[in-house]
């Protein structure tokens, strides 16, 4: 980010410049970007139809063009004033046509996004071009968050933290209510506390349902003695928060205290392992070993975490099979869980930013066992 750039606004030009370096490294003369999230990251455009052609020449903003259809003619001018805009319904085909007019040569396309039929159409349209599959180039840039992105994530996490606090303060979590009632109230409270959207359908899982990792709220009635697991998030500025907390209604049983303390210890170990240069698989191992050593390894049935940003699940993946290493500025979750089928389960999840020394914690709700009387 340039020294004179306003950190309150995303520096899309700097992101495109970083992408050009990757294009040179990967031996392509331009990249056709058709993933709408990637287009938003590179330009700020939020419409539902767009394609972006980014030339690899250094400083080639005049050879970078965004195309969308007539519905967004005004919007693209407002959101992307620094790039040439083309208006055409078949946005990707038009950008391929422009690449051909410019005799671009090797044009990369997002092979993890483009369908077989779309590729056939590009080949027919792009006479004289060599279409080259590329995978995850923009996503590679998106893994490391800049100051603007971290601020949006921080605000999204604050909205979720405040919503849960408000729910508890107003007595919204109590025996006799249903999972669905609690979930809808929590979602509304996130909007009241500044969310523009919710990150995903809120999970409220009570009693035996708390043992289902991704349970969807039902009309199940909350009862005294239940674990109640919340997994939820808010969206601010397009960026998603993600947090899980497990509470108990009334005095917890000994087994509930034990499993909660086990998961909290595991989660702490995972957080402490978040350091630049650490392998993603190593982070998972740090948390998972705690649970395995307690004899419950088979009850931790998912990966430890994932990247988070413009999408709720982004690279990197933090799991047994996770590849790559953590970098300064990555935003990730740490969310171990232990689930006893038919009985109940615990998951504790934070959103954090990888930093030198210790990670920056964005979700601030206490991880002490919360007992709701």
Tab-separated table of C-alpha atoms in Angstrom:
chain	number	residue	atom	x	y	z
A	1	UNK	CA	0.000	0.000	0.000
A	2	UNK	CA	1.398	3.408	-0.942
A	3	UNK	CA	2.408	5.673	1.915
A	4	UNK	CA	-0.088	8.371	0.904
A	5	UNK	CA	-3.042	6.017	0.440
A	6	UNK	CA	-6.020	6.470	2.763
A	7	UNK	CA	-6.184	3.230	4.797
A	8	UNK	CA	-9.924	3.807	5.222
A	9	UNK	CA	-10.376	2.900	1.559
A	10	UNK	CA	-9.171	-0.184	-0.312
A	11	UNK	CA	-6.209	0.375	-2.643
A	12	UNK	CA	-7.450	-1.509	-5.678
A	13	UNK	CA	-4.656	-0.192	-7.914
A	14	UNK	CA	-2.047	-1.660	-5.556
A	15	UNK	CA	-3.860	-5.011	-5.624
A	16	UNK	CA	-3.835	-5.038	-9.421
A	17	UNK	CA	-0.136	-4.152	-9.425
A	18	UNK	CA	0.553	-7.121	-7.144
A	19	UNK	CA	-1.461	-9.345	-9.474
A	20	UNK	CA	0.640	-8.209	-12.451
A	21	UNK	CA	3.739	-9.488	-10.690
A	22	UNK	CA	2.064	-12.899	-10.349
A	23	UNK	CA	1.094	-12.874	-14.018
A	24	UNK	CA	4.712	-12.316	-15.030
A	25	UNK	CA	5.831	-15.111	-12.700
A	26	UNK	CA	3.267	-17.431	-14.286
A	27	UNK	CA	4.170	-16.526	-17.857
A	28	UNK	CA	0.889	-14.984	-18.979
A	29	UNK	CA	0.377	-11.646	-20.707
A	30	UNK	CA	-3.036	-10.952	-19.175
A	31	UNK	CA	-5.617	-12.531	-16.917
A	32	UNK	CA	-9.324	-12.811	-17.571
A	33	UNK	CA	-10.993	-12.584	-14.154
A	34	UNK	CA	-14.565	-13.877	-14.043
A	35	UNK	CA	-15.008	-14.719	-10.351
A	36	UNK	CA	-17.157	-11.884	-8.991
A	37	UNK	CA	-15.494	-11.927	-5.559
A	38	UNK	CA	-12.089	-11.560	-7.210
A	39	UNK	CA	-13.395	-8.729	-9.359
A	40	UNK	CA	-14.668	-6.972	-6.244
A	41	UNK	CA	-11.269	-7.416	-4.599
A	42	UNK	CA	-9.431	-5.943	-7.591
A	43	UNK	CA	-11.827	-3.120	-8.487
A	44	UNK	CA	-14.538	-2.563	-5.862
A	45	UNK	CA	-17.327	-3.495	-8.291
A	46	UNK	CA	-20.232	-5.340	-6.639
A	47	UNK	CA	-22.595	-6.063	-9.532
A	48	UNK	CA	-23.783	-9.548	-10.494
A	49	UNK	CA	-22.329	-9.621	-14.012
A	50	UNK	CA	-18.776	-8.634	-14.848
A	51	UNK	CA	-15.463	-9.675	-16.335
A	52	UNK	CA	-12.089	-8.045	-15.865
A	53	UNK	CA	-9.051	-8.146	-18.136
A	54	UNK	CA	-5.791	-7.320	-16.331
A	55	UNK	CA	-2.717	-6.863	-18.521
A	56	UNK	CA	0.642	-7.942	-17.119
A	57	UNK	CA	2.590	-4.915	-18.343
A	58	UNK	CA	3.946	-2.834	-15.487
A	59	UNK	CA	1.751	0.221	-15.040
A	60	UNK	CA	-0.680	-1.013	-17.707
A	61	UNK	CA	-3.857	0.404	-16.188
A	62	UNK	CA	-4.804	1.704	-19.644
A	63	UNK	CA	-4.814	-1.929	-20.801
A	64	UNK	CA	-6.990	-3.099	-17.929
A	65	UNK	CA	-10.704	-3.098	-18.661
A	66	UNK	CA	-13.850	-4.069	-16.778
A	67	UNK	CA	-16.969	-5.143	-18.646
A	68	UNK	CA	-20.526	-5.394	-17.336
A	69	UNK	CA	-24.031	-5.096	-18.759
A	70	UNK	CA	-26.350	-2.106	-19.087
A	71	UNK	CA	-27.958	-2.600	-15.678
A	72	UNK	CA	-24.714	-1.526	-14.057
A	73	UNK	CA	-23.598	1.257	-16.403
A	74	UNK	CA	-23.991	3.895	-13.699
A	75	UNK	CA	-22.728	1.666	-10.897
A	76	UNK	CA	-19.504	0.676	-12.644
A	77	UNK	CA	-18.723	4.319	-13.302
A	78	UNK	CA	-19.194	5.146	-9.640
A	79	UNK	CA	-17.417	2.121	-8.176
A	80	UNK	CA	-14.585	1.802	-10.714
A	81	UNK	CA	-13.828	5.339	-11.927
A	82	UNK	CA	-10.152	4.548	-12.545
A	83	UNK	CA	-10.615	1.881	-15.232
A	84	UNK	CA	-12.019	1.747	-18.737
A	85	UNK	CA	-15.499	0.238	-18.658
A	86	UNK	CA	-17.203	-1.652	-21.482
A	87	UNK	CA	-20.926	-2.360	-21.557
A	88	UNK	CA	-21.924	-5.720	-23.011
A	89	UNK	CA	-24.253	-8.460	-21.815
A	90	UNK	CA	-21.727	-11.201	-22.594
A	91	UNK	CA	-19.031	-9.599	-20.457
A	92	UNK	CA	-16.411	-12.335	-20.604
A	93	UNK	CA	-16.768	-12.767	-24.355
A	94	UNK	CA	-16.335	-9.022	-24.846
A	95	UNK	CA	-13.139	-8.938	-22.800
A	96	UNK	CA	-11.761	-11.860	-24.810
A	97	UNK	CA	-12.598	-9.892	-27.934
A	98	UNK	CA	-10.663	-6.898	-26.604
A	99	UNK	CA	-7.673	-9.112	-25.769
A	100	UNK	CA	-7.748	-10.311	-29.380
A	101	UNK	CA	-7.879	-6.739	-30.678
A	102	UNK	CA	-4.836	-5.938	-28.560
A	103	UNK	CA	-3.060	-9.106	-29.772
A	104	UNK	CA	-2.402	-9.933	-26.145
A	105	UNK	CA	-0.943	-13.402	-26.743
A	106	UNK	CA	-1.118	-15.660	-23.678
A	107	UNK	CA	-4.336	-14.928	-21.749
A	108	UNK	CA	-4.838	-16.686	-18.458
A	109	UNK	CA	-8.295	-17.662	-17.273
A	110	UNK	CA	-9.510	-18.834	-13.867
A	111	UNK	CA	-9.708	-22.562	-14.520
A	112	UNK	CA	-11.381	-23.202	-11.150
A	113	UNK	CA	-14.206	-20.837	-12.162
A	114	UNK	CA	-14.694	-21.181	-15.935
A	115	UNK	CA	-16.984	-23.991	-17.097
A	116	UNK	CA	-16.195	-26.277	-20.021
A	117	UNK	CA	-18.877	-24.573	-22.133
A	118	UNK	CA	-17.493	-21.122	-21.311
A	119	UNK	CA	-14.008	-22.253	-22.275
A	120	UNK	CA	-15.259	-23.538	-25.620
A	121	UNK	CA	-16.887	-20.146	-26.250
A	122	UNK	CA	-13.660	-18.321	-25.341
A	123	UNK	CA	-11.672	-20.480	-27.761
A	124	UNK	CA	-14.108	-19.709	-30.565
A	125	UNK	CA	-14.082	-16.000	-29.733
A	126	UNK	CA	-10.388	-15.475	-29.041
A	127	UNK	CA	-8.843	-15.977	-32.446
A	128	UNK	CA	-5.082	-15.538	-32.219
A	129	UNK	CA	-5.012	-15.855	-28.439
A	130	UNK	CA	-3.468	-18.646	-26.436
A	131	UNK	CA	-5.758	-19.374	-23.491
A	132	UNK	CA	-3.801	-20.577	-20.462
A	133	UNK	CA	-5.440	-22.134	-17.377
A	134	UNK	CA	-4.435	-20.509	-14.105
A	135	UNK	CA	-5.667	-21.356	-10.646
A	136	UNK	CA	-6.011	-19.231	-7.537
A	137	UNK	CA	-3.801	-16.274	-8.474
A	138	UNK	CA	-6.129	-13.621	-7.062
A	139	UNK	CA	-7.005	-15.871	-4.139
A	140	UNK	CA	-3.285	-16.042	-3.365
A	141	UNK	CA	-3.271	-12.276	-2.916
A	142	UNK	CA	-6.507	-12.319	-0.925
A	143	UNK	CA	-5.013	-14.584	1.745
A	144	UNK	CA	-2.995	-11.706	3.238
A	145	UNK	CA	-5.189	-8.836	4.407
A	146	UNK	CA	-4.217	-5.178	4.159
A	147	UNK	CA	-5.022	-2.568	6.802
A	148	UNK	CA	-8.375	-1.716	5.231
A	149	UNK	CA	-9.462	-5.346	5.182
A	150	UNK	CA	-8.471	-5.944	8.803
A	151	UNK	CA	-10.485	-2.896	9.835
A	152	UNK	CA	-13.572	-4.271	8.093
A	153	UNK	CA	-13.057	-7.668	9.727
A	154	UNK	CA	-12.616	-5.988	13.098
A	155	UNK	CA	-15.905	-4.117	12.647
A	156	UNK	CA	-17.713	-7.294	11.544
A	157	UNK	CA	-16.458	-9.171	14.601
A	158	UNK	CA	-17.513	-6.285	16.855
A	159	UNK	CA	-21.043	-6.399	15.429
A	160	UNK	CA	-21.274	-10.116	16.224
A	161	UNK	CA	-19.789	-9.701	19.709
A	162	UNK	CA	-22.243	-6.907	20.502
A	163	UNK	CA	-25.212	-8.858	19.161
A	164	UNK	CA	-24.538	-11.865	21.381
A	165	UNK	CA	-24.036	-9.606	24.410
A	166	UNK	CA	-27.349	-7.893	23.686
A	167	UNK	CA	-29.134	-11.226	23.286
A	168	UNK	CA	-27.971	-12.339	26.725
A	169	UNK	CA	-28.650	-8.966	28.382
A	170	UNK	CA	-32.262	-8.922	27.199
A	171	UNK	CA	-32.932	-12.512	28.285
A	172	UNK	CA	-33.159	-13.873	24.760
A	173	UNK	CA	-31.519	-17.154	25.723
A	174	UNK	CA	-33.745	-19.073	28.115
A	175	UNK	CA	-35.587	-22.381	28.493
A	176	UNK	CA	-38.840	-22.538	26.547
A	177	UNK	CA	-37.625	-20.677	23.477
A	178	UNK	CA	-36.846	-22.534	20.264
A	179	UNK	CA	-33.539	-22.684	18.449
A	180	UNK	CA	-35.119	-20.891	15.511
A	181	UNK	CA	-36.454	-18.034	17.667
A	182	UNK	CA	-33.052	-17.472	19.247
A	183	UNK	CA	-31.263	-17.616	15.900
A	184	UNK	CA	-33.555	-15.088	14.234
A	185	UNK	CA	-33.255	-12.684	17.175
A	186	UNK	CA	-29.472	-12.934	17.132
A	187	UNK	CA	-29.418	-12.240	13.400
A	188	UNK	CA	-31.591	-9.158	13.818
A	189	UNK	CA	-29.342	-7.913	16.618
A	190	UNK	CA	-26.323	-8.175	14.317
A	191	UNK	CA	-28.067	-5.797	11.920
A	192	UNK	CA	-28.856	-3.462	14.805
A	193	UNK	CA	-25.168	-3.417	15.716
A	194	UNK	CA	-23.926	-2.464	12.255
A	195	UNK	CA	-23.954	-5.573	10.085
A	196	UNK	CA	-24.869	-5.163	6.433
A	197	UNK	CA	-25.626	-8.889	6.167
A	198	UNK	CA	-25.070	-12.127	8.054
A	199	UNK	CA	-22.087	-14.294	7.178
A	200	UNK	CA	-24.175	-17.491	6.869
A	201	UNK	CA	-27.324	-18.996	8.341
A	202	UNK	CA	-26.864	-18.701	12.083
A	203	UNK	CA	-26.375	-21.975	13.944
A	204	UNK	CA	-28.161	-22.334	17.265
A	205	UNK	CA	-27.956	-25.935	18.483
A	206	UNK	CA	-29.332	-26.955	21.879
A	207	UNK	CA	-29.024	-30.137	23.910
A	208	UNK	CA	-28.254	-33.208	21.809
A	209	UNK	CA	-28.311	-31.009	18.686
A	210	UNK	CA	-25.119	-29.305	19.887
A	211	UNK	CA	-23.327	-32.536	18.952
A	212	UNK	CA	-24.160	-31.908	15.271
A	213	UNK	CA	-21.329	-29.695	13.946
A	214	UNK	CA	-23.444	-27.791	11.395
A	215	UNK	CA	-26.915	-28.208	12.814
A	216	UNK	CA	-29.578	-25.931	11.329
A	217	UNK	CA	-31.960	-24.288	13.825
A	218	UNK	CA	-35.303	-26.034	14.277
A	219	UNK	CA	-38.319	-25.706	16.548
A	220	UNK	CA	-36.479	-27.746	19.194
A	221	UNK	CA	-37.171	-26.182	22.586
A	222	UNK	CA	-34.292	-25.127	24.839
A	223	UNK	CA	-34.290	-26.783	28.262
A	224	UNK	CA	-32.426	-26.400	31.536
A	225	UNK	CA	-29.148	-28.288	31.471
A	226	UNK	CA	-28.655	-27.880	27.706
A	227	UNK	CA	-25.452	-26.915	26.000
A	228	UNK	CA	-26.378	-24.202	23.480
A	229	UNK	CA	-23.902	-23.782	20.635
A	230	UNK	CA	-23.873	-20.555	18.616
A	231	UNK	CA	-21.962	-20.320	15.323
A	232	UNK	CA	-22.600	-17.004	13.600
A	233	UNK	CA	-21.084	-13.977	11.920
A	234	UNK	CA	-21.712	-10.494	10.574
A	235	UNK	CA	-20.705	-8.865	7.300
A	236	UNK	CA	-19.326	-5.324	7.226
A	237	UNK	CA	-17.927	-3.780	4.051
A	238	UNK	CA	-18.157	-7.180	2.376
A	239	UNK	CA	-15.981	-8.866	5.015
A	240	UNK	CA	-17.216	-11.769	7.152
A	241	UNK	CA	-16.732	-12.507	10.816
A	242	UNK	CA	-16.996	-16.028	12.200
A	243	UNK	CA	-17.377	-16.978	15.859
A	244	UNK	CA	-18.617	-19.961	17.840
A	245	UNK	CA	-19.446	-19.967	21.525
A	246	UNK	CA	-21.021	-22.759	23.558
A	247	UNK	CA	-23.053	-21.787	26.632
A	248	UNK	CA	-25.005	-23.838	29.148
A	249	UNK	CA	-28.505	-23.226	30.518
A	250	UNK	CA	-28.377	-23.635	34.280
A	251	UNK	CA	-25.779	-25.371	36.393
A	252	UNK	CA	-23.504	-27.504	34.177
A	253	UNK	CA	-22.921	-31.177	34.884
A	254	UNK	CA	-19.413	-32.410	35.560
A	255	UNK	CA	-19.083	-33.914	32.081
A	256	UNK	CA	-20.057	-30.588	30.535
A	257	UNK	CA	-17.398	-28.730	32.507
A	258	UNK	CA	-14.801	-31.334	31.543
A	259	UNK	CA	-15.475	-31.308	27.810
A	260	UNK	CA	-15.723	-27.534	27.763
A	261	UNK	CA	-12.344	-27.149	29.475
A	262	UNK	CA	-10.824	-29.679	27.065
A	263	UNK	CA	-12.013	-27.752	24.005
A	264	UNK	CA	-10.935	-24.442	25.509
A	265	UNK	CA	-7.449	-25.830	26.138
A	266	UNK	CA	-7.292	-27.157	22.572
A	267	UNK	CA	-8.462	-23.842	21.171
A	268	UNK	CA	-5.814	-21.977	23.164
A	269	UNK	CA	-3.127	-24.295	21.783
A	270	UNK	CA	-4.323	-23.628	18.241
A	271	UNK	CA	-4.300	-19.874	18.763
A	272	UNK	CA	-0.814	-19.941	20.237
A	273	UNK	CA	0.452	-21.892	17.208
A	274	UNK	CA	-0.604	-19.125	14.819
A	275	UNK	CA	2.764	-17.688	13.859
A	276	UNK	CA	4.186	-16.595	10.501
A	277	UNK	CA	6.111	-19.458	8.942
A	278	UNK	CA	4.200	-22.214	10.748
A	279	UNK	CA	2.694	-24.896	8.541
A	280	UNK	CA	-1.096	-25.018	8.403
A	281	UNK	CA	-0.994	-28.720	9.260
A	282	UNK	CA	1.192	-27.966	12.286
A	283	UNK	CA	-1.401	-25.556	13.662
A	284	UNK	CA	-4.123	-28.179	13.337
A	285	UNK	CA	-1.862	-30.711	15.051
A	286	UNK	CA	-1.202	-28.381	17.997
A	287	UNK	CA	-4.907	-28.194	18.793
A	288	UNK	CA	-5.889	-31.727	17.781
A	289	UNK	CA	-3.194	-33.380	19.914
A	290	UNK	CA	-4.778	-31.930	23.050
A	291	UNK	CA	-8.064	-33.666	22.248
A	292	UNK	CA	-6.406	-36.878	21.074
A	293	UNK	CA	-4.355	-37.105	24.260
A	294	UNK	CA	-7.624	-36.911	26.233
A	295	UNK	CA	-8.914	-39.944	24.321
A	296	UNK	CA	-11.476	-38.067	22.211
A	297	UNK	CA	-9.664	-37.649	18.912
A	298	UNK	CA	-12.424	-39.450	17.003
A	299	UNK	CA	-14.938	-36.859	18.266
A	300	UNK	CA	-13.085	-33.933	16.643
A	301	UNK	CA	-14.467	-34.524	13.169
A	302	UNK	CA	-13.466	-31.459	11.131
A	303	UNK	CA	-10.492	-29.264	10.350
A	304	UNK	CA	-9.285	-26.683	12.827
A	305	UNK	CA	-10.036	-23.604	10.783
A	306	UNK	CA	-9.971	-21.636	7.562
A	307	UNK	CA	-9.228	-18.267	6.074
A	308	UNK	CA	-11.949	-15.636	6.195
A	309	UNK	CA	-12.521	-12.386	4.319
A	310	UNK	CA	-14.736	-11.471	1.366
A	311	UNK	CA	-15.959	-15.064	1.651
A	312	UNK	CA	-16.704	-16.957	4.828
A	313	UNK	CA	-14.395	-19.795	3.754
A	314	UNK	CA	-11.178	-18.784	2.030
A	315	UNK	CA	-7.630	-20.048	1.798
A	316	UNK	CA	-5.703	-21.135	3.752
A	317	UNK	CA	-7.267	-24.296	5.065
A	318	UNK	CA	-6.036	-25.271	8.525
A	319	UNK	CA	-6.477	-29.020	8.780
A	320	UNK	CA	-4.561	-32.293	8.995
A	321	UNK	CA	-4.184	-32.146	5.241
A	322	UNK	CA	-3.563	-28.389	5.151
A	323	UNK	CA	-0.677	-27.261	2.958
A	324	UNK	CA	1.375	-24.112	2.906
A	325	UNK	CA	2.539	-21.897	5.746
A	326	UNK	CA	1.008	-18.989	7.585
A	327	UNK	CA	1.953	-15.464	6.561
A	328	UNK	CA	1.798	-12.203	8.466
A	329	UNK	CA	-1.628	-10.628	7.892
A	330	UNK	CA	-3.618	-13.785	7.152
A	331	UNK	CA	-7.076	-13.774	8.757
A	332	UNK	CA	-8.075	-17.230	9.958
A	333	UNK	CA	-10.370	-19.067	12.345
A	334	UNK	CA	-9.434	-21.537	15.085
A	335	UNK	CA	-12.408	-23.745	15.955
A	336	UNK	CA	-11.832	-27.146	17.582
A	337	UNK	CA	-14.843	-29.139	18.709
A	338	UNK	CA	-15.744	-32.310	20.566
A	339	UNK	CA	-19.143	-33.848	19.834
A	340	UNK	CA	-20.807	-36.671	21.784
A	341	UNK	CA	-23.601	-37.979	19.504
A	342	UNK	CA	-27.011	-37.915	21.161
A	343	UNK	CA	-25.652	-36.091	24.175
A	344	UNK	CA	-24.098	-32.749	23.304
A	345	UNK	CA	-20.972	-31.046	22.092
A	346	UNK	CA	-18.740	-28.006	22.392
A	347	UNK	CA	-17.052	-25.834	19.776
A	348	UNK	CA	-15.146	-22.633	20.473
A	349	UNK	CA	-14.123	-20.455	17.533
A	350	UNK	CA	-12.331	-17.147	17.086
A	351	UNK	CA	-11.388	-15.035	14.098
A	352	UNK	CA	-7.773	-13.878	14.329
A	353	UNK	CA	-5.082	-12.172	12.255
A	354	UNK	CA	-1.656	-13.786	12.105
A	355	UNK	CA	0.968	-11.438	13.546
A	356	UNK	CA	4.577	-11.656	14.697
A	357	UNK	CA	4.654	-12.560	18.361
A	358	UNK	CA	1.012	-13.370	18.996
A	359	UNK	CA	-2.077	-13.291	16.760
A	360	UNK	CA	-4.495	-10.366	16.866
A	361	UNK	CA	-7.803	-11.570	18.328
A	362	UNK	CA	-10.837	-10.016	16.611
A	363	UNK	CA	-13.690	-11.897	18.322
A	364	UNK	CA	-13.651	-10.694	21.916
A	365	UNK	CA	-16.575	-12.481	23.594
A	366	UNK	CA	-15.314	-14.386	26.637
A	367	UNK	CA	-14.316	-18.008	26.271
A	368	UNK	CA	-14.955	-18.754	29.936
A	369	UNK	CA	-17.855	-21.174	30.363
A	370	UNK	CA	-20.926	-18.942	30.403
A	371	UNK	CA	-23.768	-20.219	32.569
A	372	UNK	CA	-27.159	-18.683	31.765
A	373	UNK	CA	-29.492	-18.895	34.760
